[in-house]
XYZ file of N, CA, C and O in Angstrom:
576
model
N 64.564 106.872 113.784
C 64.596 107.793 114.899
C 66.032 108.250 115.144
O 67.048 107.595 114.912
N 65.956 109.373 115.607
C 67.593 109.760 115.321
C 67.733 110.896 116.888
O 67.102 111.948 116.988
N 68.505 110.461 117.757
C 68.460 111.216 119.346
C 69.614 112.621 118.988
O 70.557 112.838 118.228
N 69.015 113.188 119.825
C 69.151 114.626 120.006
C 70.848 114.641 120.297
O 71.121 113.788 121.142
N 72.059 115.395 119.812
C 73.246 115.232 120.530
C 73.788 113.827 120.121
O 74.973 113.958 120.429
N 73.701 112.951 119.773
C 74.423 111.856 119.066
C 75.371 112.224 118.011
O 74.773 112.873 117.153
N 76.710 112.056 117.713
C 77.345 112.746 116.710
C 76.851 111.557 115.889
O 76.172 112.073 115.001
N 76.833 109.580 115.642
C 76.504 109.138 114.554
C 75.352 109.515 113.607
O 75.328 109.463 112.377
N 74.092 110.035 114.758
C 72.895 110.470 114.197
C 72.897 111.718 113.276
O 72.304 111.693 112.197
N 73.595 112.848 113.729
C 73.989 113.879 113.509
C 74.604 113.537 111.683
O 74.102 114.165 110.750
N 75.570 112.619 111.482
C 76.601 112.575 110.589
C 75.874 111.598 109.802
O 76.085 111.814 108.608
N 74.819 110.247 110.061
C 73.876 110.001 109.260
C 72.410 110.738 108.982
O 71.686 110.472 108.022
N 72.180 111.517 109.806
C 71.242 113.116 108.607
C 71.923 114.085 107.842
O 71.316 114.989 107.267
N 73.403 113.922 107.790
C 74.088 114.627 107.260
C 73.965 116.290 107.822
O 74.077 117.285 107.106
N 73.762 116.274 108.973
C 74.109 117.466 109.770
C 75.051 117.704 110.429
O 75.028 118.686 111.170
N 76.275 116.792 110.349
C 77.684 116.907 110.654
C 78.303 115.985 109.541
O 77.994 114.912 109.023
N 79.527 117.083 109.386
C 80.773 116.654 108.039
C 80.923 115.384 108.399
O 80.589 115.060 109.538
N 81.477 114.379 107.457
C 82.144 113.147 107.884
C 82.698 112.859 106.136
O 82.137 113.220 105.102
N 83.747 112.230 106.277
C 83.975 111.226 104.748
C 82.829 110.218 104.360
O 82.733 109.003 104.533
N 82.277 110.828 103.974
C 81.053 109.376 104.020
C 81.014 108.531 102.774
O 80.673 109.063 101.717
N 81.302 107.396 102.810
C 81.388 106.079 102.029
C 80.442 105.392 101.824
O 80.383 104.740 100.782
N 79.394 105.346 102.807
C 78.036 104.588 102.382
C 77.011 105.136 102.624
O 76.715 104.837 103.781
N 76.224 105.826 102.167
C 74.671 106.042 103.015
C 73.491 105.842 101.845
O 73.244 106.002 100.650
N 72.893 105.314 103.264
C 71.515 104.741 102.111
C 69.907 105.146 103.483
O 69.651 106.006 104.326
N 69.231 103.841 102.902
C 68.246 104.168 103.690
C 68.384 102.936 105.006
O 67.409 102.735 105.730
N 69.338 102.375 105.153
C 69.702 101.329 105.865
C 70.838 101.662 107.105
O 70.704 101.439 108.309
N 72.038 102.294 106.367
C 72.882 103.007 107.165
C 73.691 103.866 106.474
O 73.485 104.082 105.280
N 74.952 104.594 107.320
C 75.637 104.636 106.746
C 77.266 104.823 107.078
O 77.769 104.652 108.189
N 77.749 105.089 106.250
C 79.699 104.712 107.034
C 80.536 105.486 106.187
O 80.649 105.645 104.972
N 81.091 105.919 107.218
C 82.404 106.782 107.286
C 83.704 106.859 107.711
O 83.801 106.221 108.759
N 84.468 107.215 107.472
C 85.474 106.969 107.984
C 86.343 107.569 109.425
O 86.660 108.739 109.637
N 86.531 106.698 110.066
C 87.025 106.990 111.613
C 87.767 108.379 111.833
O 88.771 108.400 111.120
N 87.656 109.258 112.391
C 88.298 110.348 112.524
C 89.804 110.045 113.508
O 90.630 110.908 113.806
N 89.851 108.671 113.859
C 90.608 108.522 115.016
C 90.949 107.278 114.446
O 90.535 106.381 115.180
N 91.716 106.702 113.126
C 91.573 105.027 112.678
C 92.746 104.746 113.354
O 93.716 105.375 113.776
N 92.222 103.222 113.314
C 93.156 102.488 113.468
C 94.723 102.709 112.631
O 95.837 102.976 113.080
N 94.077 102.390 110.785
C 94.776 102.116 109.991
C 93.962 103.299 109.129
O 92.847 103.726 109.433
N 94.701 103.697 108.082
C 94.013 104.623 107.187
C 93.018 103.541 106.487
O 93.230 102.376 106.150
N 91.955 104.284 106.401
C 90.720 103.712 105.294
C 90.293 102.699 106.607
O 90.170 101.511 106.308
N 90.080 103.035 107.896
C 88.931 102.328 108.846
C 87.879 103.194 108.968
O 87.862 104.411 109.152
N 86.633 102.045 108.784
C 85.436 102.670 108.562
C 84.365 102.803 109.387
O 84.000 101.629 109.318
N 83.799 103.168 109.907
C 82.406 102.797 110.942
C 81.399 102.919 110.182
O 81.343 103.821 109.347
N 80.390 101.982 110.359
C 79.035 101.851 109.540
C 78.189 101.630 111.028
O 78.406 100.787 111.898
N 77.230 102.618 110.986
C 76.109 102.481 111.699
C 74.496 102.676 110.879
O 74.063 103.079 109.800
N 74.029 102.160 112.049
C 72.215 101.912 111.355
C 71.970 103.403 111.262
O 72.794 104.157 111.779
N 71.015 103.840 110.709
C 70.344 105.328 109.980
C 69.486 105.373 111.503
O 69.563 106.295 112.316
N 69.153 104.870 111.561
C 68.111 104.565 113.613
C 68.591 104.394 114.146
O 69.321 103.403 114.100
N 68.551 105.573 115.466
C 69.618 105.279 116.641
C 69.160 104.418 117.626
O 68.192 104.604 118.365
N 70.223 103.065 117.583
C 69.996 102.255 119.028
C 71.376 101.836 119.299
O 72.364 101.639 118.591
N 71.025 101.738 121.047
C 72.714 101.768 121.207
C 73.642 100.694 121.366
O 74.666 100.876 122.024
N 73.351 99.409 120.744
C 73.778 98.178 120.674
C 73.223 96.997 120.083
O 71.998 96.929 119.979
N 73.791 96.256 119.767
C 73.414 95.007 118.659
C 72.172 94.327 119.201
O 71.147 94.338 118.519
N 72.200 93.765 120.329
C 71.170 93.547 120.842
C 69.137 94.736 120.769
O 67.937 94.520 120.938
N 70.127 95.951 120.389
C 68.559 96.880 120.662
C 68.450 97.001 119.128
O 67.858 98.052 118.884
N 68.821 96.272 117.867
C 68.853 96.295 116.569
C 67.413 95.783 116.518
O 67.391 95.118 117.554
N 66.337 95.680 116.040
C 65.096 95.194 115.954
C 66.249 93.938 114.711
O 67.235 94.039 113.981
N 64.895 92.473 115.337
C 65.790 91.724 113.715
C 65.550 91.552 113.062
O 66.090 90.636 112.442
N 64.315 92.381 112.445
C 63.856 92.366 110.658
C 65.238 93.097 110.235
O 65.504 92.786 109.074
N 66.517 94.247 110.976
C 66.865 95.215 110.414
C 68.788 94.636 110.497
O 69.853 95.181 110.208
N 68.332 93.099 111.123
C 69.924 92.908 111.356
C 70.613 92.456 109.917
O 71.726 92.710 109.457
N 69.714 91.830 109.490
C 70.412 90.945 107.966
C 70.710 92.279 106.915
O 71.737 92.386 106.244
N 69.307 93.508 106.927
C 70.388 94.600 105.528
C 71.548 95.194 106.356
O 72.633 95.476 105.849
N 71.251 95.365 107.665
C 72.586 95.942 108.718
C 73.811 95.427 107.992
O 74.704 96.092 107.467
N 73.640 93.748 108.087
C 75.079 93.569 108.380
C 75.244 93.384 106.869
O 76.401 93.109 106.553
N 74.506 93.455 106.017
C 74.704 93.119 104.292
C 75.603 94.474 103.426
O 76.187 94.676 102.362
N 75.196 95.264 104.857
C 76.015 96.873 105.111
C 77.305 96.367 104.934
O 78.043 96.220 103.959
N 77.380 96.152 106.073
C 78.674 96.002 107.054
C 79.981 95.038 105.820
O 81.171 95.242 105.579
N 79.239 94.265 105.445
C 79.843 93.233 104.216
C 80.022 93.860 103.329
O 81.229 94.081 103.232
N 79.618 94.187 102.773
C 79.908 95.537 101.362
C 80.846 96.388 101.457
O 81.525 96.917 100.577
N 80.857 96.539 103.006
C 82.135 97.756 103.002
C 83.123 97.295 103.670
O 84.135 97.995 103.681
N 83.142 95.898 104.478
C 84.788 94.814 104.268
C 85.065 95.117 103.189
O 85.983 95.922 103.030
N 84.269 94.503 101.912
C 84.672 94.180 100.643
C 85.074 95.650 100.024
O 85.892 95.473 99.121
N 84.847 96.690 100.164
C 85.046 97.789 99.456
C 86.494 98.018 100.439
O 87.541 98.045 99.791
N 86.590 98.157 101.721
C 87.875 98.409 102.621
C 89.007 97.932 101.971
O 90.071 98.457 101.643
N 88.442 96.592 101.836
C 89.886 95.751 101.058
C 89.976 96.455 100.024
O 90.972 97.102 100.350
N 89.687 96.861 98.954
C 89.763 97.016 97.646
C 90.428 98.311 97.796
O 91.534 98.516 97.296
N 89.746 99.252 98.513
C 89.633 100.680 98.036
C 90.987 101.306 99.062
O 91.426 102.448 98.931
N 91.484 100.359 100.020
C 92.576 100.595 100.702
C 93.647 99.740 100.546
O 94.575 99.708 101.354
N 93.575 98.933 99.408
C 94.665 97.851 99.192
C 95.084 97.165 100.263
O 96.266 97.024 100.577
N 94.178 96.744 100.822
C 94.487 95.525 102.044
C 93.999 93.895 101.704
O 93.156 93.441 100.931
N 94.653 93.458 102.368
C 95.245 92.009 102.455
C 93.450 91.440 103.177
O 92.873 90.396 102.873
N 93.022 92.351 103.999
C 92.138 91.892 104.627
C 91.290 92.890 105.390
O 91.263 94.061 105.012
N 90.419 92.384 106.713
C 89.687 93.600 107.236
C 89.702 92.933 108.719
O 89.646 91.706 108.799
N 89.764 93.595 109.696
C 89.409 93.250 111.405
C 88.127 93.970 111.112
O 88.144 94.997 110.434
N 86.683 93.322 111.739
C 85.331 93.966 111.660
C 84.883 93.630 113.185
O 84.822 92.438 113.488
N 84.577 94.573 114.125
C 84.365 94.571 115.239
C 83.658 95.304 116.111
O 84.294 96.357 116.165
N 82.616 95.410 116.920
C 81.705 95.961 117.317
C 81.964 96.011 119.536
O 82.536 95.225 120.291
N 81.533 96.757 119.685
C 81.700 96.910 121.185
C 79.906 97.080 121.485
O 79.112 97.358 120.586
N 79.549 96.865 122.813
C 78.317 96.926 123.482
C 78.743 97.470 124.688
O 79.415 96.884 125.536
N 78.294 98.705 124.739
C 78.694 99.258 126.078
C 79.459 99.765 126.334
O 79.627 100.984 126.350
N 80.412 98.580 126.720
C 81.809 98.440 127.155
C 82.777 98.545 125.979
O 83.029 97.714 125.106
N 83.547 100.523 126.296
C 84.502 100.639 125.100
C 83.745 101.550 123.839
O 84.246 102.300 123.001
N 82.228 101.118 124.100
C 81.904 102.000 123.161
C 81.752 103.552 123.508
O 80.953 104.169 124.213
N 83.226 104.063 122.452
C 82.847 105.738 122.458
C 82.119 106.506 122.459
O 82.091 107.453 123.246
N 81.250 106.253 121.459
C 79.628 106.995 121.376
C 78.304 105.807 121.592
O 78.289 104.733 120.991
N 77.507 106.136 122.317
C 76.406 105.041 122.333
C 75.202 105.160 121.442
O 74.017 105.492 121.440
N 76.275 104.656 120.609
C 75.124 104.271 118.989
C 76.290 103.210 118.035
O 77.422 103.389 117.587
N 75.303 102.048 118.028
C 75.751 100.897 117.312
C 76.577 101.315 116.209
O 76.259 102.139 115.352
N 77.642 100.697 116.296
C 78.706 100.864 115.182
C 79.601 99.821 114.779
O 80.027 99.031 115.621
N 79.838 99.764 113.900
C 80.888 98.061 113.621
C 81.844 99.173 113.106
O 81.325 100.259 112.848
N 83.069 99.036 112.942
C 84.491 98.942 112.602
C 85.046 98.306 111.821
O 85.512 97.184 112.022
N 85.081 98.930 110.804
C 85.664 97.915 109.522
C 87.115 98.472 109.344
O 87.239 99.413 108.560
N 88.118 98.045 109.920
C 89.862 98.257 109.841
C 90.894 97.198 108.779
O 91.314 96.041 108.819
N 90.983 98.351 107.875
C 92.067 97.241 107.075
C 93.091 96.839 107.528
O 93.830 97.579 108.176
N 93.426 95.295 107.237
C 94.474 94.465 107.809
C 95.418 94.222 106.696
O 95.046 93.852 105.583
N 96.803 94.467 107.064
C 97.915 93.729 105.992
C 98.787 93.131 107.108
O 98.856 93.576 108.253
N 99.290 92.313 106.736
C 100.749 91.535 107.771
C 101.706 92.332 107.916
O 102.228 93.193 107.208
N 101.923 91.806 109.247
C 103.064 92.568 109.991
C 102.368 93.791 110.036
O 103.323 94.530 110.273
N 101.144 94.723 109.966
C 100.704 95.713 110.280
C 101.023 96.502 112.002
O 100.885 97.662 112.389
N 101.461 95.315 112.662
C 101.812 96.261 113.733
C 100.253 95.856 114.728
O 100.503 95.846 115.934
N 98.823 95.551 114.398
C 97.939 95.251 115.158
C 98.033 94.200 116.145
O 98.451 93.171 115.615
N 97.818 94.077 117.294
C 97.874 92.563 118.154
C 97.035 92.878 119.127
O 96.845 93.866 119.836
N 96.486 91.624 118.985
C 95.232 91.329 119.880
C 93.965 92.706 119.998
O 93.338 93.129 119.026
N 93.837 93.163 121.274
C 92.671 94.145 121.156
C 93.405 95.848 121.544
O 92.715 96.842 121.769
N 94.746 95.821 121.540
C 95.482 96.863 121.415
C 95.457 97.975 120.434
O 96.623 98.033 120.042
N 94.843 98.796 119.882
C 94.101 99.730 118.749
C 95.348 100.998 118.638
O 95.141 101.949 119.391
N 96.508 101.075 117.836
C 96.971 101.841 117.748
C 96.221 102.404 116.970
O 95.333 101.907 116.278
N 96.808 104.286 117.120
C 96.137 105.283 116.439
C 97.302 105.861 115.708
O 98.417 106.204 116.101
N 96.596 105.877 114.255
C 97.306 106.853 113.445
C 96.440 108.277 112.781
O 95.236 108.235 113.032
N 96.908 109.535 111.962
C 96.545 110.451 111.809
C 96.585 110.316 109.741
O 97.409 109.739 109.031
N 95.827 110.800 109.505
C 95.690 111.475 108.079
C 97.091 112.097 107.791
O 98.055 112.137 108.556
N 96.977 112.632 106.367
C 98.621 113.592 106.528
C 97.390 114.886 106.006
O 97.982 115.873 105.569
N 96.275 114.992 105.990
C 95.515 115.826 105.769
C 94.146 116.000 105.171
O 93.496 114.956 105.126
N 93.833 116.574 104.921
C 92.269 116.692 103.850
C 92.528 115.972 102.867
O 92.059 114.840 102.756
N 93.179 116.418 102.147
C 93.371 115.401 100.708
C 93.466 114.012 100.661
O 92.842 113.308 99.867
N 94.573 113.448 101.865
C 94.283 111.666 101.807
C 93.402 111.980 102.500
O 93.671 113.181 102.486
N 92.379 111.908 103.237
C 91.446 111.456 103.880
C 90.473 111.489 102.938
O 89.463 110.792 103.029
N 90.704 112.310 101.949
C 88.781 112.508 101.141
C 89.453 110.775 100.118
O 88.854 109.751 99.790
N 90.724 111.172 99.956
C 91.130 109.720 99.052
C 90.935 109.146 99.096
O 90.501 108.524 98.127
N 91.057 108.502 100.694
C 90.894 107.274 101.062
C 89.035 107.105 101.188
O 88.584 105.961 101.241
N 88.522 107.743 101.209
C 86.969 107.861 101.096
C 86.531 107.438 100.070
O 85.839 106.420 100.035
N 86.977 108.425 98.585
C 86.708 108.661 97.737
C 87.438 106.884 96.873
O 87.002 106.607 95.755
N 88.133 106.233 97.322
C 88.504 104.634 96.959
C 87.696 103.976 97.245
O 87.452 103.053 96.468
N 86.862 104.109 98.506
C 86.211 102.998 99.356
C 84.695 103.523 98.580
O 84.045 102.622 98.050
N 84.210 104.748 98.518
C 83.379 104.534 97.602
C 82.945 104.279 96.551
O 81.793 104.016 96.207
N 84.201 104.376 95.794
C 84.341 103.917 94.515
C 83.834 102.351 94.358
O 82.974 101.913 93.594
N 84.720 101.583 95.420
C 84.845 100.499 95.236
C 83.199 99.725 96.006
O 82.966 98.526 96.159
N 82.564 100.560 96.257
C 81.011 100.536 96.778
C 80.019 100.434 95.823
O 78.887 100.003 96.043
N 80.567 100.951 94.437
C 79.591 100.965 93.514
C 78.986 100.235 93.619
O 77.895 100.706 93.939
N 78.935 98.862 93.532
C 78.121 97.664 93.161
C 77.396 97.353 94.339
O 77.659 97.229 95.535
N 75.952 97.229 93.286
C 74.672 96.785 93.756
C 75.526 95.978 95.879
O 76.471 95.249 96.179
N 74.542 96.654 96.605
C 74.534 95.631 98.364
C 73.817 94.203 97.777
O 72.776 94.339 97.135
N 74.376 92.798 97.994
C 73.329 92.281 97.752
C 72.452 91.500 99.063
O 72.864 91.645 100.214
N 71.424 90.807 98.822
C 70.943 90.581 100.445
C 70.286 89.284 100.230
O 69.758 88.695 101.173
């Protein structure tokens, strides 16, 4: 089910642009128009609900088998040390439709605690890059 005016819904029917890195029949993820760090990703469910709790839980385990695939691709495909993966309910959440946050981490990055600096693209070209890494590095089979 996908609500009227939702930009995630919108950008998983592919009726709004996005870098998109994962889509399937489960979810899919793109990259933050507003990241943290270059190559942060949001992965949401393909069905709009607006928090972890309204996830039905036959749909939480491929959700988050999502969500794991594209840590593992973040790291790779953005040369990071690591990933911050983090979800809001409600409170903080920008758009109300479930989304996790997959932000690559390296040391000394400058991140602390729940303080979210924002950085910018230098344009179209890194941004499809940094897409075009993280999907790369997506190839391989989700496993569950």
């Amino acid at each position: 089910m996908t609500v009227d005016g939702c930009v995630f819904c919108e950008i998983a029917a592919g009726e709004r642009p996005a870098h998109v890195v994962l889509d399937d029949e489960v979810a899919a993820a793109f990259l933050d128009t507003r990241p943290v760090f270059k190559g942060h990703v949001l992965v949401v469910p393909r069905g709009h609900v607006e928090t972890l709790p309204d996830l039905p839980a036959e749909e939480v385990g491929p959700f988050f088998a999502r969500v794991q695939a594209v840590a593992r691709a973040v790291e790779a495909g953005a040369g990071a040390a690591g990933t911050f993966v983090a979800m809001n309910n409600r409170i903080s959440q920008s758009v109300p439709h479930l989304h996790v946050h997959v932000v690559p981490r390296n040391r000394k990055d400058g991140l602390r605690g729940f303080f979210w600096p924002r950085v910018k693209y230098d344009g179209d070209a890194e941004i499809e890059d940094y897409a075009a890494r993280i999907r790369a590095a997506l190839d391989e089979p989700i496993q569950m």
